[in-house]
C-alpha positions as semicolon CSV with decimal commas, in nm:
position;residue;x (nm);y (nm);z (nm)
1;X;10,593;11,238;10,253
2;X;10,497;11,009;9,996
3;X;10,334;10,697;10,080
4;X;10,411;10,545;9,766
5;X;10,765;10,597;9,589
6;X;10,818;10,790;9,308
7;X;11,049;10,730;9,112
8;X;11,066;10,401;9,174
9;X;11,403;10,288;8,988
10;X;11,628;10,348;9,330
11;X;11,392;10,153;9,481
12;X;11,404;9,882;9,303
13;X;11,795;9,924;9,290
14;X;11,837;9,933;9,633
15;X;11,601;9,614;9,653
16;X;11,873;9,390;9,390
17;X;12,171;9,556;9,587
18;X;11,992;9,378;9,911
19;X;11,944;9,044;9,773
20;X;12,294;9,076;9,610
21;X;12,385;9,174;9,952
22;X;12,187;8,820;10,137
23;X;12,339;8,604;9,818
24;X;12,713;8,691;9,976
25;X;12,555;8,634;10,306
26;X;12,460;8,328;10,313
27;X;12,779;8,126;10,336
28;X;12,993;8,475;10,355
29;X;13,210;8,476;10,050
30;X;13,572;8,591;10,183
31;X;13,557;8,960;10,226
32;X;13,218;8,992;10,392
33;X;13,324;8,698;10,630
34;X;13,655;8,923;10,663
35;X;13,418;9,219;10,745
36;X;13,234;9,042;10,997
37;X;13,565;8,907;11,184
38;X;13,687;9,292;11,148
39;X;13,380;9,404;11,344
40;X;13,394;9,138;11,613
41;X;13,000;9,004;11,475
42;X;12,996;8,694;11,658
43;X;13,009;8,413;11,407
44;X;12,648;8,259;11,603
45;X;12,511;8,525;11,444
46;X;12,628;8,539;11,109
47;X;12,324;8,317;10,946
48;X;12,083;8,587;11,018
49;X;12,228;8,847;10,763
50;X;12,054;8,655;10,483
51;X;11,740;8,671;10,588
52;X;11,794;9,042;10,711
53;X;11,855;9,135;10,381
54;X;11,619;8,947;10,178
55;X;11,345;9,056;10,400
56;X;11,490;9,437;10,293
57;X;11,455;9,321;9,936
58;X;11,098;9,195;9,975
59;X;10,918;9,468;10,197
60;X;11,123;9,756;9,929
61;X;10,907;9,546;9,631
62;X;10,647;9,497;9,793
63;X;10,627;9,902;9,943
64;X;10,609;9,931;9,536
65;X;10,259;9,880;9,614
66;X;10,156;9,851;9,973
67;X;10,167;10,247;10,090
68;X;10,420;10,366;10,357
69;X;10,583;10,025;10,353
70;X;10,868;10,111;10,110
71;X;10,962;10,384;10,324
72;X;10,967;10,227;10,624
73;X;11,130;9,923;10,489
74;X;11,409;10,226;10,323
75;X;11,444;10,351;10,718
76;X;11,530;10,072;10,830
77;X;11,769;10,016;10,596
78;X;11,943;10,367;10,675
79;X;11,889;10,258;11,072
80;X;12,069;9,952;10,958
81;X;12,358;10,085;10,825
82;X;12,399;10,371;11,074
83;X;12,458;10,018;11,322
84;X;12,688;9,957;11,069
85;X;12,915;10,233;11,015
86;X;12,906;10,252;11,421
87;X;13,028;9,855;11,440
88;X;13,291;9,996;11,209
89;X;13,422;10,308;11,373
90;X;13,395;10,082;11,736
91;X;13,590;9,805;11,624
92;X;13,834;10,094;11,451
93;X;13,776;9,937;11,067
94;X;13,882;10,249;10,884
95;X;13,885;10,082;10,604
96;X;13,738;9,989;10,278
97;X;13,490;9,839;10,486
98;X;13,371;10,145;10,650
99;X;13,435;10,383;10,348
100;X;13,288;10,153;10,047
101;X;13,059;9,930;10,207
102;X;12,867;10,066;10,544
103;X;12,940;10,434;10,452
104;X;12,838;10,394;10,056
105;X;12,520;10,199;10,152
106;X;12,456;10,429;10,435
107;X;12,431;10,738;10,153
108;X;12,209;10,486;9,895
109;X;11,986;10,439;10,153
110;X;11,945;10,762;10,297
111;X;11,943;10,932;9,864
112;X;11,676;10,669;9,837
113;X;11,467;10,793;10,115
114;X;11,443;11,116;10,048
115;X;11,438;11,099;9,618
116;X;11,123;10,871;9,665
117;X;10,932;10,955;9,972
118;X;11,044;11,270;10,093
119;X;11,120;11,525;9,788
């Protein structure tokens, strides 16, 4: 295992995707809101996906630097979407949601694991 990434281009990819990701959090443009509702997330809870993500974003930039964090920040991400794409099957959201979203970011995250720190 690597404990600092290389390459770092997904990295840094993954880490715009995430802050792309918090940016249509934080008042949920119409689909995401629509993916929330889909997966019963209770709307109390909805404000915290911002900060979820843009804490991604920072610890992937700064793991550009600090050793192991970059991995463990690109974990948690798969971790995170694994939650996902089981929210998804639960709430039976076989749908683009599932398919393009959870699923698509699930396989980013987990190609960006092992093409930086594992390989």
């Amino acid at each position: 295992m690597s404990t600092l990434p290389e390459p770092v281009w997904p990295v840094i990819a993954l880490a715009l995707i995430q802050v792309m990701d918090g940016v249509l959090c934080l008042k949920p443009v119409g689909f995401v809101a629509r993916c929330f509702e889909d997966v019963n997330w209770p709307r109390r809870y909805w404000w915290v996906m911002s900060p979820i993500k843009f804490a991604a974003a920072t610890g992937l930039l700064l793991g550009l630097w600090v050793p192991y964090l970059g991995a463990i920040t690109t974990g948690a991400l798969v971790l995170y979407f694994v939650g996902a794409v089981i929210m998804h099957v639960r709430a039976r959201d076989f749908g683009r949601n599932l398919f393009v979203n959870a699923t698509a970011m699930l396989a980013i995250c987990v190609g960006t694991l092992v093409a930086c720190f594992l390989l």
